[in-house]
């Protein structure tokens, strides 16, 4: 079992920044990667960024150069630094991992970017 708890969402103006955090607990030794997804109203959930235990990162094209994913293994926490935010970044952001073929999700944190 893995538990994921996100924090750090909020309301920000276009061009601003936010940092999301996701704290993992439980069977964290089995976690190979952690990812951030987002889901806007009426749209499918999409991958935003992912990072492996070795530090390899992957980004959606729409956020590349603006968002940075990082992890603190000592704190079992993954971060998403979001800069130059746009109104189209507005969504609920979810932390995700897969352990032994089981998908784990956090509760989500709302990010709203005003124009």
Short mmCIF file of N, CA and C in Angstrom, two decimals:
data_model
loop_
_atom_site.label_atom_id
_atom_site.label_comp_id
_atom_site.label_asym_id
_atom_site.label_seq_id
_atom_site.Cartn_x
_atom_site.Cartn_y
_atom_site.Cartn_z
N UNK A 1 0.84 -1.20 0.00
CA UNK A 1 0.00 0.00 0.00
C UNK A 1 0.87 1.24 0.00
N UNK A 2 0.45 2.22 -0.80
CA UNK A 2 1.14 3.50 -0.88
C UNK A 2 0.11 4.60 -0.70
N UNK A 3 0.45 5.59 0.09
CA UNK A 3 -0.41 6.76 0.23
C UNK A 3 0.32 7.97 -0.33
N UNK A 4 -0.43 8.78 -1.08
CA UNK A 4 0.11 9.99 -1.69
C UNK A 4 -0.74 11.18 -1.26
N UNK A 5 -0.09 12.22 -0.76
CA UNK A 5 -0.82 13.40 -0.30
C UNK A 5 -0.22 14.63 -0.96
N UNK A 6 -1.04 15.31 -1.76
CA UNK A 6 -0.58 16.52 -2.46
C UNK A 6 -0.88 17.77 -1.65
N UNK A 7 -0.11 18.80 -1.92
CA UNK A 7 -0.36 20.12 -1.34
C UNK A 7 0.25 21.17 -2.25
N UNK A 8 -0.15 22.43 -2.04
CA UNK A 8 0.50 23.53 -2.74
C UNK A 8 -0.31 24.17 -3.85
N UNK A 9 -1.50 23.68 -4.12
CA UNK A 9 -2.30 24.31 -5.16
C UNK A 9 -2.84 25.65 -4.71
N UNK A 10 -3.51 26.34 -5.63
CA UNK A 10 -4.09 27.63 -5.29
C UNK A 10 -4.44 28.43 -6.51
N UNK A 11 -4.71 29.71 -6.28
CA UNK A 11 -5.07 30.65 -7.34
C UNK A 11 -3.89 31.56 -7.62
N UNK A 12 -3.54 31.70 -8.88
CA UNK A 12 -2.41 32.54 -9.25
C UNK A 12 -2.72 33.24 -10.56
N UNK A 13 -2.14 34.40 -10.77
CA UNK A 13 -2.33 35.11 -12.02
C UNK A 13 -1.44 34.51 -13.11
N UNK A 14 -1.85 34.69 -14.34
CA UNK A 14 -1.04 34.23 -15.47
C UNK A 14 0.36 34.83 -15.37
N UNK A 15 1.35 34.00 -15.64
CA UNK A 15 2.73 34.42 -15.52
C UNK A 15 3.35 34.12 -14.17
N UNK A 16 2.51 33.75 -13.21
CA UNK A 16 2.99 33.46 -11.86
C UNK A 16 3.52 32.06 -11.70
N UNK A 17 3.86 31.72 -10.46
CA UNK A 17 4.46 30.42 -10.15
C UNK A 17 3.76 29.77 -8.97
N UNK A 18 3.81 28.45 -8.95
CA UNK A 18 3.35 27.66 -7.82
C UNK A 18 4.25 26.43 -7.71
N UNK A 19 4.38 25.92 -6.49
CA UNK A 19 5.09 24.66 -6.31
C UNK A 19 4.18 23.66 -5.61
N UNK A 20 3.98 22.53 -6.27
CA UNK A 20 3.19 21.46 -5.70
C UNK A 20 4.11 20.44 -5.03
N UNK A 21 3.60 19.84 -3.96
CA UNK A 21 4.35 18.80 -3.25
C UNK A 21 3.49 17.55 -3.16
N UNK A 22 4.13 16.40 -3.16
CA UNK A 22 3.43 15.13 -2.99
C UNK A 22 4.27 14.27 -2.06
N UNK A 23 3.72 14.01 -0.88
CA UNK A 23 4.42 13.18 0.10
C UNK A 23 3.93 11.75 0.01
N UNK A 24 4.87 10.83 -0.13
CA UNK A 24 4.54 9.42 -0.24
C UNK A 24 4.82 8.71 1.08
N UNK A 25 3.96 7.78 1.41
CA UNK A 25 4.17 6.96 2.62
C UNK A 25 3.68 5.55 2.34
N UNK A 26 4.02 4.63 3.22
CA UNK A 26 3.64 3.23 3.02
C UNK A 26 4.81 2.46 2.44
N UNK A 27 4.53 1.63 1.46
CA UNK A 27 5.55 0.77 0.86
C UNK A 27 6.38 1.55 -0.16
N UNK A 28 7.04 2.59 0.32
CA UNK A 28 7.74 3.51 -0.59
C UNK A 28 8.99 2.89 -1.19
N UNK A 29 9.50 1.83 -0.58
CA UNK A 29 10.68 1.18 -1.14
C UNK A 29 10.40 0.55 -2.48
N UNK A 30 9.13 0.32 -2.80
CA UNK A 30 8.76 -0.31 -4.06
C UNK A 30 8.48 0.70 -5.16
N UNK A 31 8.56 1.98 -4.83
CA UNK A 31 8.24 3.02 -5.82
C UNK A 31 9.40 3.22 -6.77
N UNK A 32 9.13 3.01 -8.07
CA UNK A 32 10.16 3.20 -9.09
C UNK A 32 10.09 4.58 -9.73
N UNK A 33 8.89 5.14 -9.76
CA UNK A 33 8.75 6.47 -10.33
C UNK A 33 7.56 7.16 -9.69
N UNK A 34 7.54 8.47 -9.79
CA UNK A 34 6.43 9.29 -9.33
C UNK A 34 6.08 10.25 -10.45
N UNK A 35 4.80 10.53 -10.59
CA UNK A 35 4.36 11.37 -11.70
C UNK A 35 3.30 12.35 -11.24
N UNK A 36 3.18 13.43 -12.00
CA UNK A 36 2.10 14.38 -11.84
C UNK A 36 1.21 14.30 -13.07
N UNK A 37 -0.10 14.20 -12.83
CA UNK A 37 -1.11 14.27 -13.87
C UNK A 37 -2.00 15.47 -13.57
N UNK A 38 -2.76 15.87 -14.56
CA UNK A 38 -3.75 16.92 -14.33
C UNK A 38 -5.01 16.61 -15.14
N UNK A 39 -6.11 17.14 -14.62
CA UNK A 39 -7.39 16.97 -15.30
C UNK A 39 -8.17 18.26 -15.24
N UNK A 40 -8.41 18.84 -16.40
CA UNK A 40 -9.20 20.05 -16.50
C UNK A 40 -10.67 19.66 -16.70
N UNK A 41 -11.61 20.55 -16.37
CA UNK A 41 -13.03 20.24 -16.53
C UNK A 41 -13.36 19.82 -17.95
N UNK A 42 -14.04 18.69 -18.09
CA UNK A 42 -14.45 18.22 -19.40
C UNK A 42 -13.36 17.58 -20.22
N UNK A 43 -12.17 17.42 -19.66
CA UNK A 43 -11.05 16.84 -20.39
C UNK A 43 -10.54 15.59 -19.69
N UNK A 44 -9.79 14.79 -20.46
CA UNK A 44 -9.21 13.59 -19.89
C UNK A 44 -8.00 13.93 -19.03
N UNK A 45 -7.72 13.05 -18.08
CA UNK A 45 -6.53 13.23 -17.27
C UNK A 45 -5.30 13.01 -18.15
N UNK A 46 -4.30 13.89 -17.99
CA UNK A 46 -3.11 13.81 -18.82
C UNK A 46 -1.85 13.86 -17.98
N UNK A 47 -0.82 13.19 -18.48
CA UNK A 47 0.48 13.21 -17.81
C UNK A 47 1.12 14.57 -17.98
N UNK A 48 1.62 15.11 -16.88
CA UNK A 48 2.32 16.39 -16.90
C UNK A 48 3.83 16.16 -16.85
N UNK A 49 4.27 15.37 -15.87
CA UNK A 49 5.70 15.12 -15.71
C UNK A 49 5.90 13.87 -14.87
N UNK A 50 7.04 13.22 -15.04
CA UNK A 50 7.35 12.04 -14.25
C UNK A 50 8.84 12.02 -13.95
N UNK A 51 9.19 11.34 -12.85
CA UNK A 51 10.60 11.22 -12.48
C UNK A 51 10.83 9.83 -11.91
N UNK A 52 11.91 9.18 -12.34
CA UNK A 52 12.23 7.85 -11.85
C UNK A 52 13.06 7.94 -10.57
N UNK A 53 13.26 6.79 -9.95
CA UNK A 53 14.06 6.77 -8.73
C UNK A 53 15.50 7.18 -9.01
N UNK A 54 15.92 7.03 -10.26
CA UNK A 54 17.27 7.43 -10.64
C UNK A 54 17.37 8.87 -11.06
N UNK A 55 16.24 9.57 -11.12
CA UNK A 55 16.27 10.99 -11.45
C UNK A 55 15.97 11.33 -12.91
N UNK A 56 15.67 10.33 -13.73
CA UNK A 56 15.31 10.61 -15.12
C UNK A 56 13.92 11.24 -15.17
N UNK A 57 13.80 12.31 -15.94
CA UNK A 57 12.54 13.05 -16.00
C UNK A 57 11.93 12.99 -17.40
N UNK A 58 10.62 13.22 -17.41
CA UNK A 58 9.87 13.25 -18.66
C UNK A 58 8.77 14.29 -18.52
N UNK A 59 8.53 15.08 -19.57
CA UNK A 59 7.56 16.16 -19.50
C UNK A 59 6.62 16.13 -20.70
N UNK A 60 5.40 16.57 -20.47
CA UNK A 60 4.50 16.83 -21.57
C UNK A 60 5.02 18.02 -22.35
N UNK A 61 4.79 18.00 -23.65
CA UNK A 61 5.29 19.09 -24.47
C UNK A 61 4.75 20.45 -24.08
N UNK A 62 3.52 20.48 -23.57
CA UNK A 62 2.89 21.75 -23.23
C UNK A 62 3.50 22.43 -22.01
N UNK A 63 4.27 21.68 -21.22
CA UNK A 63 4.84 22.26 -19.99
C UNK A 63 6.37 22.30 -20.03
N UNK A 64 6.95 21.70 -21.04
CA UNK A 64 8.42 21.63 -21.11
C UNK A 64 9.00 23.03 -21.13
N UNK A 65 9.99 23.26 -20.30
CA UNK A 65 10.62 24.57 -20.21
C UNK A 65 9.97 25.49 -19.18
N UNK A 66 8.77 25.13 -18.72
CA UNK A 66 8.08 25.94 -17.71
C UNK A 66 7.95 25.20 -16.37
N UNK A 67 7.78 23.90 -16.41
CA UNK A 67 7.61 23.10 -15.20
C UNK A 67 8.87 22.27 -14.96
N UNK A 68 9.15 22.04 -13.67
CA UNK A 68 10.28 21.19 -13.29
C UNK A 68 9.84 20.22 -12.22
N UNK A 69 10.06 18.93 -12.46
CA UNK A 69 9.76 17.92 -11.46
C UNK A 69 11.05 17.53 -10.77
N UNK A 70 10.97 17.33 -9.46
CA UNK A 70 12.14 16.93 -8.69
C UNK A 70 11.68 16.07 -7.52
N UNK A 71 12.63 15.38 -6.89
CA UNK A 71 12.25 14.55 -5.75
C UNK A 71 13.31 14.64 -4.67
N UNK A 72 12.84 14.53 -3.44
CA UNK A 72 13.72 14.48 -2.28
C UNK A 72 13.53 13.09 -1.68
N UNK A 73 14.46 12.20 -1.96
CA UNK A 73 14.30 10.82 -1.51
C UNK A 73 14.31 10.70 0.01
N UNK A 74 15.03 11.59 0.66
CA UNK A 74 15.09 11.54 2.13
C UNK A 74 13.74 11.87 2.75
N UNK A 75 12.97 12.72 2.05
CA UNK A 75 11.66 13.12 2.56
C UNK A 75 10.53 12.36 1.87
N UNK A 76 10.88 11.48 0.93
CA UNK A 76 9.87 10.71 0.17
C UNK A 76 8.84 11.65 -0.45
N UNK A 77 9.34 12.72 -1.01
CA UNK A 77 8.48 13.77 -1.55
C UNK A 77 8.89 14.11 -2.98
N UNK A 78 7.90 14.33 -3.83
CA UNK A 78 8.15 14.80 -5.18
C UNK A 78 7.52 16.17 -5.33
N UNK A 79 8.18 17.03 -6.08
CA UNK A 79 7.74 18.41 -6.25
C UNK A 79 7.47 18.69 -7.73
N UNK A 80 6.60 19.66 -7.96
CA UNK A 80 6.39 20.17 -9.31
C UNK A 80 6.45 21.68 -9.23
N UNK A 81 7.53 22.25 -9.69
CA UNK A 81 7.69 23.70 -9.76
C UNK A 81 7.09 24.17 -11.07
N UNK A 82 6.11 25.03 -10.98
CA UNK A 82 5.40 25.50 -12.16
C UNK A 82 5.62 27.00 -12.32
N UNK A 83 6.28 27.38 -13.38
CA UNK A 83 6.56 28.79 -13.67
C UNK A 83 5.84 29.22 -14.94
N UNK A 84 5.74 30.51 -15.13
CA UNK A 84 5.09 31.07 -16.33
C UNK A 84 3.73 30.41 -16.57
N UNK A 85 2.94 30.34 -15.53
CA UNK A 85 1.66 29.65 -15.62
C UNK A 85 0.71 30.36 -16.57
N UNK A 86 -0.10 29.55 -17.25
CA UNK A 86 -1.07 30.04 -18.22
C UNK A 86 -2.48 29.62 -17.78
N UNK A 87 -3.49 30.32 -18.24
CA UNK A 87 -4.87 29.91 -17.89
C UNK A 87 -5.16 28.47 -18.27
N UNK A 88 -4.56 27.98 -19.35
CA UNK A 88 -4.80 26.60 -19.77
C UNK A 88 -4.13 25.57 -18.86
N UNK A 89 -3.35 26.02 -17.90
CA UNK A 89 -2.79 25.11 -16.90
C UNK A 89 -3.79 24.84 -15.77
N UNK A 90 -4.91 25.55 -15.78
CA UNK A 90 -5.92 25.35 -14.75
C UNK A 90 -6.45 23.92 -14.78
N UNK A 91 -6.38 23.25 -13.64
CA UNK A 91 -6.78 21.84 -13.56
C UNK A 91 -6.63 21.37 -12.12
N UNK A 92 -7.14 20.17 -11.86
CA UNK A 92 -6.80 19.47 -10.63
C UNK A 92 -5.56 18.64 -10.93
N UNK A 93 -4.54 18.79 -10.10
CA UNK A 93 -3.27 18.09 -10.29
C UNK A 93 -3.20 16.92 -9.31
N UNK A 94 -2.83 15.76 -9.86
CA UNK A 94 -2.78 14.53 -9.08
C UNK A 94 -1.38 13.94 -9.10
N UNK A 95 -0.97 13.41 -7.96
CA UNK A 95 0.26 12.66 -7.84
C UNK A 95 -0.06 11.18 -8.11
N UNK A 96 0.86 10.48 -8.74
CA UNK A 96 0.58 9.10 -9.16
C UNK A 96 1.82 8.24 -9.09
N UNK A 97 1.64 6.97 -8.75
CA UNK A 97 2.67 5.98 -8.93
C UNK A 97 2.00 4.62 -9.16
N UNK A 98 2.79 3.70 -9.68
CA UNK A 98 2.31 2.34 -9.89
C UNK A 98 3.27 1.41 -9.16
N UNK A 99 2.73 0.58 -8.28
CA UNK A 99 3.53 -0.37 -7.53
C UNK A 99 2.89 -1.75 -7.67
N UNK A 100 3.66 -2.70 -8.19
CA UNK A 100 3.17 -4.07 -8.38
C UNK A 100 1.84 -4.07 -9.12
N UNK A 101 1.79 -3.29 -10.19
CA UNK A 101 0.63 -3.21 -11.10
C UNK A 101 -0.58 -2.53 -10.49
N UNK A 102 -0.43 -1.93 -9.33
CA UNK A 102 -1.53 -1.20 -8.71
C UNK A 102 -1.28 0.30 -8.85
N UNK A 103 -2.28 0.99 -9.38
CA UNK A 103 -2.21 2.44 -9.57
C UNK A 103 -2.60 3.14 -8.28
N UNK A 104 -1.77 4.06 -7.84
CA UNK A 104 -2.08 4.85 -6.65
C UNK A 104 -2.18 6.32 -7.04
N UNK A 105 -3.20 6.98 -6.51
CA UNK A 105 -3.43 8.40 -6.77
C UNK A 105 -3.59 9.16 -5.46
N UNK A 106 -3.14 10.40 -5.49
CA UNK A 106 -3.45 11.29 -4.39
C UNK A 106 -4.86 11.84 -4.55
N UNK A 107 -5.25 12.69 -3.61
CA UNK A 107 -6.61 13.23 -3.63
C UNK A 107 -6.75 14.38 -4.62
N UNK A 108 -5.64 14.92 -5.07
CA UNK A 108 -5.67 16.03 -6.02
C UNK A 108 -5.59 17.38 -5.34
N UNK A 109 -5.03 18.34 -6.06
CA UNK A 109 -4.96 19.72 -5.57
C UNK A 109 -5.31 20.64 -6.73
N UNK A 110 -6.17 21.61 -6.46
CA UNK A 110 -6.66 22.51 -7.51
C UNK A 110 -5.65 23.61 -7.80
N UNK A 111 -5.38 23.80 -9.07
CA UNK A 111 -4.56 24.93 -9.53
C UNK A 111 -5.43 25.75 -10.48
N UNK A 112 -5.59 27.02 -10.16
CA UNK A 112 -6.39 27.92 -10.98
C UNK A 112 -5.53 29.10 -11.40
N UNK A 113 -5.43 29.33 -12.70
CA UNK A 113 -4.63 30.42 -13.24
C UNK A 113 -5.57 31.43 -13.89
N UNK A 114 -5.59 32.63 -13.37
CA UNK A 114 -6.47 33.66 -13.90
C UNK A 114 -5.74 34.49 -14.96
N UNK A 115 -6.51 34.96 -15.92
CA UNK A 115 -5.90 35.73 -17.03
C UNK A 115 -5.88 37.22 -16.72
#
